[in-house]
N, CA, C and O atoms as CSV, one atom per row, in Angstrom:
chain,resi,resn,atom,element,x,y,z
A,1,MET,N,N,-28.918,-5.248,-5.032
A,1,MET,CA,C,-29.204,-4.010,-3.976
A,1,MET,C,C,-28.418,-5.416,-2.946
A,1,MET,O,O,-29.037,-6.314,-2.376
A,2,MET,N,N,-26.681,-5.176,-2.975
A,2,MET,CA,C,-26.079,-6.362,-1.710
A,2,MET,C,C,-26.422,-5.989,-0.354
A,2,MET,O,O,-26.631,-4.821,-0.025
A,3,ASN,N,N,-26.486,-7.102,0.534
A,3,ASN,CA,C,-26.837,-7.241,1.618
A,3,ASN,C,C,-25.491,-6.949,2.767
A,3,ASN,O,O,-24.490,-7.483,2.289
A,4,HIS,N,N,-25.246,-6.435,3.791
A,4,HIS,CA,C,-23.974,-5.837,4.474
A,4,HIS,C,C,-23.145,-6.886,4.698
A,4,HIS,O,O,-22.064,-6.447,5.090
A,5,ASN,N,N,-23.150,-8.235,4.622
A,5,ASN,CA,C,-22.529,-9.380,4.753
A,5,ASN,C,C,-21.802,-9.324,3.536
A,5,ASN,O,O,-20.591,-9.121,3.460
A,6,THR,N,N,-22.736,-9.547,2.394
A,6,THR,CA,C,-21.818,-9.379,1.209
A,6,THR,C,C,-20.932,-8.031,0.496
A,6,THR,O,O,-20.218,-7.974,-0.506
A,7,ASP,N,N,-21.349,-6.984,1.530
A,7,ASP,CA,C,-20.136,-5.951,1.281
A,7,ASP,C,C,-19.268,-6.320,2.190
A,7,ASP,O,O,-18.173,-6.179,1.646
A,8,ASP,N,N,-19.096,-6.755,3.381
A,8,ASP,CA,C,-17.959,-6.904,3.960
A,8,ASP,C,C,-17.021,-8.250,3.079
A,8,ASP,O,O,-15.848,-8.068,2.752
A,9,ARG,N,N,-17.346,-8.828,2.951
A,9,ARG,CA,C,-16.751,-10.208,2.221
A,9,ARG,C,C,-16.239,-9.806,1.222
A,9,ARG,O,O,-15.068,-10.119,1.011
A,10,LEU,N,N,-17.199,-8.696,-0.042
A,10,LEU,CA,C,-16.078,-8.198,-0.986
A,10,LEU,C,C,-15.022,-7.062,-0.525
A,10,LEU,O,O,-13.940,-6.865,-1.078
A,11,SER,N,N,-15.457,-6.451,0.432
A,11,SER,CA,C,-14.135,-5.823,0.889
A,11,SER,C,C,-13.097,-6.023,1.725
A,11,SER,O,O,-12.247,-5.229,2.129
A,12,THR,N,N,-13.257,-7.164,1.939
A,12,THR,CA,C,-12.170,-7.295,2.514
A,12,THR,C,C,-10.888,-8.624,1.829
A,12,THR,O,O,-9.773,-9.016,2.176
A,13,LYS,N,N,-12.147,-9.032,0.386
A,13,LYS,CA,C,-11.264,-9.241,-0.858
A,13,LYS,C,C,-10.706,-7.945,-1.422
A,13,LYS,O,O,-9.480,-8.051,-1.381
A,14,LEU,N,N,-10.937,-7.172,-1.756
A,14,LEU,CA,C,-10.653,-6.510,-2.330
A,14,LEU,C,C,-9.563,-5.525,-2.193
A,14,LEU,O,O,-9.058,-4.879,-3.110
A,15,ASN,N,N,-9.145,-5.470,-0.466
A,15,ASN,CA,C,-8.920,-4.615,0.087
A,15,ASN,C,C,-7.219,-4.350,0.139
A,15,ASN,O,O,-6.621,-3.284,0.281
A,16,PRO,N,N,-6.555,-6.063,-0.070
A,16,PRO,CA,C,-5.018,-6.426,-0.304
A,16,PRO,C,C,-5.406,-6.491,-1.669
A,16,PRO,O,O,-4.302,-6.101,-2.047
A,17,LEU,N,N,-5.909,-6.618,-2.532
A,17,LEU,CA,C,-5.809,-6.068,-3.907
A,17,LEU,C,C,-5.479,-5.061,-4.677
A,17,LEU,O,O,-4.986,-4.964,-5.801
A,18,VAL,N,N,-5.849,-4.305,-3.849
A,18,VAL,CA,C,-6.120,-2.506,-4.127
A,18,VAL,C,C,-5.074,-2.133,-3.281
A,18,VAL,O,O,-4.825,-0.932,-3.389
A,19,GLN,N,N,-4.126,-2.932,-2.199
A,19,GLN,CA,C,-2.580,-2.470,-1.480
A,19,GLN,C,C,-1.810,-2.931,-3.040
A,19,GLN,O,O,-1.248,-2.350,-3.969
A,20,LYS,N,N,-2.222,-4.493,-2.621
A,20,LYS,CA,C,-1.145,-4.974,-4.019
A,20,LYS,C,C,-0.539,-4.268,-5.062
A,20,LYS,O,O,0.627,-4.240,-5.454
A,21,ALA,N,N,-1.758,-3.588,-5.510
A,21,ALA,CA,C,-1.757,-2.265,-6.812
A,21,ALA,C,C,-0.715,-1.552,-6.558
A,21,ALA,O,O,0.374,-1.628,-7.128
A,22,VAL,N,N,-1.171,-0.491,-5.270
A,22,VAL,CA,C,-0.741,0.315,-5.145
A,22,VAL,C,C,0.564,0.543,-4.498
A,22,VAL,O,O,1.257,1.557,-4.405
A,23,ASP,N,N,0.712,-0.619,-4.090
A,23,ASP,CA,C,2.823,-1.260,-4.310
A,23,ASP,C,C,3.175,-1.274,-5.036
A,23,ASP,O,O,3.882,-0.369,-5.480
A,24,GLU,N,N,3.015,-1.867,-5.359
A,24,GLU,CA,C,3.733,-2.059,-7.176
A,24,GLU,C,C,3.964,-0.997,-8.150
A,24,GLU,O,O,4.578,-1.062,-9.214
A,25,ALA,N,N,3.189,0.289,-7.445
A,25,ALA,CA,C,3.216,0.832,-8.586
A,25,ALA,C,C,4.063,1.656,-7.491
A,25,ALA,O,O,5.251,1.337,-7.526
A,26,ILE,N,N,3.825,2.408,-6.751
A,26,ILE,CA,C,5.032,2.956,-6.119
A,26,ILE,C,C,5.908,2.206,-5.945
A,26,ILE,O,O,6.510,2.854,-5.089
A,27,GLU,N,N,6.817,0.815,-6.152
A,27,GLU,CA,C,7.528,0.442,-6.410
A,27,GLU,C,C,8.601,0.655,-8.032
A,27,GLU,O,O,9.772,0.748,-8.399
A,28,GLN,N,N,7.366,0.641,-8.488
A,28,GLN,CA,C,8.183,0.999,-10.530
A,28,GLN,C,C,8.345,2.423,-10.409
A,28,GLN,O,O,9.297,2.696,-11.140
A,29,HIS,N,N,7.934,3.423,-9.896
A,29,HIS,CA,C,8.447,4.695,-9.683
A,29,HIS,C,C,9.421,4.824,-8.784
A,29,HIS,O,O,10.168,5.790,-8.937
A,30,ARG,N,N,9.639,4.004,-7.756
A,30,ARG,CA,C,11.518,4.228,-7.316
A,30,ARG,C,C,12.222,3.558,-8.184
A,30,ARG,O,O,13.274,4.060,-8.581
A,31,ILE,N,N,11.741,2.100,-8.739
A,31,ILE,CA,C,12.921,1.909,-9.723
A,31,ILE,C,C,12.898,2.374,-10.892
A,31,ILE,O,O,13.457,1.625,-11.693
A,32,LYS,N,N,12.403,3.481,-11.410
A,32,LYS,CA,C,12.406,4.387,-12.347
A,32,LYS,C,C,13.446,5.575,-12.023
A,32,LYS,O,O,14.452,5.878,-12.665
A,33,GLY,N,N,12.998,6.086,-11.005
A,33,GLY,CA,C,14.028,7.021,-10.399
A,33,GLY,C,C,12.808,8.346,-10.318
A,33,GLY,O,O,13.126,9.534,-10.385
A,34,GLU,N,N,11.134,7.765,-10.135
A,34,GLU,CA,C,10.301,8.938,-10.516
A,34,GLU,C,C,9.583,9.235,-9.030
A,34,GLU,O,O,9.178,8.498,-8.132
A,35,SER,N,N,9.622,10.387,-9.183
A,35,SER,CA,C,8.900,11.145,-7.660
A,35,SER,C,C,7.560,10.406,-7.572
A,35,SER,O,O,7.074,9.998,-8.627
A,36,ILE,N,N,6.922,10.196,-6.426
A,36,ILE,CA,C,5.918,10.586,-6.274
A,36,ILE,C,C,4.924,11.491,-5.306
A,36,ILE,O,O,5.395,12.193,-4.412
A,37,ALA,N,N,3.871,11.428,-5.504
A,37,ALA,CA,C,2.905,12.864,-4.759
A,37,ALA,C,C,2.203,12.382,-3.716
A,37,ALA,O,O,1.543,11.429,-4.129
A,38,ILE,N,N,2.010,12.574,-2.527
A,38,ILE,CA,C,1.152,12.121,-1.783
A,38,ILE,C,C,0.302,13.561,-0.861
A,38,ILE,O,O,0.545,14.740,-1.117
A,39,GLY,N,N,-0.359,13.248,-0.150
A,39,GLY,CA,C,-0.968,13.896,0.743
A,39,GLY,C,C,-0.844,13.768,2.072
A,39,GLY,O,O,-1.032,12.649,2.549
A,40,GLU,N,N,-0.439,15.087,3.106
A,40,GLU,CA,C,0.138,14.568,3.915
A,40,GLU,C,C,-0.374,16.193,4.837
A,40,GLU,O,O,-0.059,17.341,4.524
A,41,ASN,N,N,-1.069,15.823,5.783
A,41,ASN,CA,C,-1.772,17.337,6.716
A,41,ASN,C,C,-2.238,18.156,5.421
A,41,ASN,O,O,-1.777,19.267,5.164
A,42,GLY,N,N,-3.215,17.495,4.611
A,42,GLY,CA,C,-4.128,18.520,3.998
A,42,GLY,C,C,-3.150,18.664,2.795
A,42,GLY,O,O,-3.964,18.626,1.873
A,43,LYS,N,N,-2.183,18.776,2.330
A,43,LYS,CA,C,-1.043,19.374,1.156
A,43,LYS,C,C,-0.726,18.070,0.478
A,43,LYS,O,O,-0.803,16.901,0.855
A,44,VAL,N,N,-0.354,18.628,-0.614
A,44,VAL,CA,C,0.031,17.883,-1.432
A,44,VAL,C,C,1.918,17.839,-1.359
A,44,VAL,O,O,2.649,18.774,-1.684
A,45,LYS,N,N,2.324,16.599,-0.888
A,45,LYS,CA,C,4.344,16.326,-0.531
A,45,LYS,C,C,4.343,15.095,-1.936
A,45,LYS,O,O,3.776,14.072,-2.322
A,46,ILE,N,N,5.705,16.333,-2.399
A,46,ILE,CA,C,6.279,15.053,-3.340
A,46,ILE,C,C,7.492,14.674,-2.233
A,46,ILE,O,O,8.129,15.233,-1.341
A,47,VAL,N,N,7.400,13.499,-2.807
A,47,VAL,CA,C,8.198,12.596,-2.289
A,47,VAL,C,C,9.306,11.786,-3.278
A,47,VAL,O,O,8.755,10.842,-3.843
A,48,PRO,N,N,10.796,11.936,-3.634
A,48,PRO,CA,C,11.912,11.764,-4.584
A,48,PRO,C,C,11.634,10.138,-4.310
A,48,PRO,O,O,11.036,9.630,-3.361
A,49,PRO,N,N,12.274,9.485,-5.471
A,49,PRO,CA,C,12.648,8.456,-5.690
A,49,PRO,C,C,13.781,7.606,-4.250
A,49,PRO,O,O,13.779,6.462,-3.796
A,50,GLU,N,N,14.505,8.668,-3.971
A,50,GLU,CA,C,15.063,7.838,-3.061
A,50,GLU,C,C,15.201,7.569,-1.676
A,50,GLU,O,O,15.917,6.883,-0.946
A,51,GLU,N,N,13.928,8.634,-1.548
A,51,GLU,CA,C,12.896,8.474,0.284
A,51,GLU,C,C,12.120,7.349,0.106
A,51,GLU,O,O,11.633,6.789,1.087
A,52,ILE,N,N,11.873,6.792,-1.430
A,52,ILE,CA,C,10.744,5.327,-1.257
A,52,ILE,C,C,11.350,4.551,-0.646
A,52,ILE,O,O,12.576,4.452,-0.613
A,53,THR,N,N,10.570,3.906,-0.090
A,53,THR,CA,C,10.687,3.064,1.180
A,53,THR,C,C,10.547,1.510,-0.129
A,53,THR,O,O,9.455,1.286,-0.651
A,54,PRO,N,N,11.969,0.497,-0.515
A,54,PRO,CA,C,11.511,-0.224,-1.179
A,54,PRO,C,C,10.721,-1.365,-0.786
A,54,PRO,O,O,10.829,-1.786,0.365
A,55,LEU,N,N,9.793,-2.016,-1.761
A,55,LEU,CA,C,8.807,-2.754,-1.560
A,55,LEU,C,C,8.706,-4.005,-0.521
A,55,LEU,O,O,7.875,-4.447,0.272
A,56,ALA,N,N,10.197,-4.370,-1.032
A,56,ALA,CA,C,10.704,-5.956,0.116
A,56,ALA,C,C,10.762,-5.406,1.553
A,56,ALA,O,O,10.325,-6.100,2.470
A,57,GLU,N,N,11.282,-4.190,1.785
A,57,GLU,CA,C,11.400,-3.495,3.369
A,57,GLU,C,C,9.947,-3.202,3.674
A,57,GLU,O,O,9.420,-3.654,4.690
A,58,LYS,N,N,9.264,-2.413,2.761
A,58,LYS,CA,C,7.955,-2.308,3.175
A,58,LYS,C,C,7.138,-3.448,3.662
A,58,LYS,O,O,6.557,-3.315,4.738
A,59,LEU,N,N,7.014,-4.688,2.912
A,59,LEU,CA,C,6.122,-5.352,3.517
A,59,LEU,C,C,6.834,-6.077,4.270
A,59,LEU,O,O,6.213,-7.135,4.376
A,60,GLU,N,N,8.043,-6.151,5.025
A,60,GLU,CA,C,8.536,-6.801,5.808
A,60,GLU,C,C,8.360,-5.975,7.386
A,60,GLU,O,O,8.448,-6.452,8.517
A,61,GLN,N,N,8.094,-4.634,6.962
A,61,GLN,CA,C,7.139,-3.896,8.059
A,61,GLN,C,C,6.055,-3.955,8.496
A,61,GLN,O,O,5.527,-3.885,9.606
A,62,ARG,N,N,5.726,-4.111,7.363
A,62,ARG,CA,C,3.886,-4.713,7.862
A,62,ARG,C,C,3.224,-6.225,8.601
A,62,ARG,O,O,2.167,-6.590,9.116
A,63,GLU,N,N,4.824,-6.902,8.221
A,63,GLU,CA,C,5.230,-8.249,8.776
A,63,GLU,C,C,4.924,-8.249,10.175
A,63,GLU,O,O,4.123,-8.821,10.914
A,64,ALA,N,N,5.806,-7.441,10.272
A,64,ALA,CA,C,6.832,-7.543,12.036
A,64,ALA,C,C,5.467,-7.660,13.151
A,64,ALA,O,O,5.165,-8.442,14.053
A,65,PRO,N,N,4.714,-6.171,12.418
A,65,PRO,CA,C,3.340,-6.763,13.693
A,65,PRO,C,C,2.559,-7.960,13.736
A,65,PRO,O,O,2.130,-8.509,14.750
A,66,LYS,N,N,2.428,-8.280,12.669
A,66,LYS,CA,C,1.765,-9.868,12.609
A,66,LYS,C,C,2.309,-10.554,13.291
A,66,LYS,O,O,1.587,-11.423,13.779
A,67,GLN,N,N,3.882,-10.587,13.736
A,67,GLN,CA,C,4.210,-11.746,14.098
A,67,GLN,C,C,4.333,-11.566,15.356
A,67,GLN,O,O,3.859,-12.517,15.977
A,68,ALA,N,N,4.798,-10.693,16.062
A,68,ALA,CA,C,4.969,-10.179,16.913
A,68,ALA,C,C,3.156,-10.775,17.879
A,68,ALA,O,O,3.377,-11.349,18.945
A,69,GLN,N,N,2.103,-10.673,17.621
A,69,GLN,CA,C,1.004,-10.828,17.959
A,69,GLN,C,C,0.782,-12.444,17.838
A,69,GLN,O,O,-0.129,-12.942,18.499
A,70,SER,N,N,1.339,-13.010,17.269
A,70,SER,CA,C,1.234,-14.501,17.570
A,70,SER,C,C,2.104,-15.290,18.148
A,70,SER,O,O,1.844,-16.483,18.310
């Protein structure tokens, strides 16, 4: 059985990897012109590829708040 500290370290390492995998999958859908399905307000919403934010732009948006805190 893992202790709490081990769980915290593992999640700290895995969360960015999972986020990167999801980001890359979404970007591939956008590039291929394929829609994605997301959950919004308890319902499924289909997002067409032209409405998917490009990955580079999404990463810039994520970094902006971090840079503002510095």
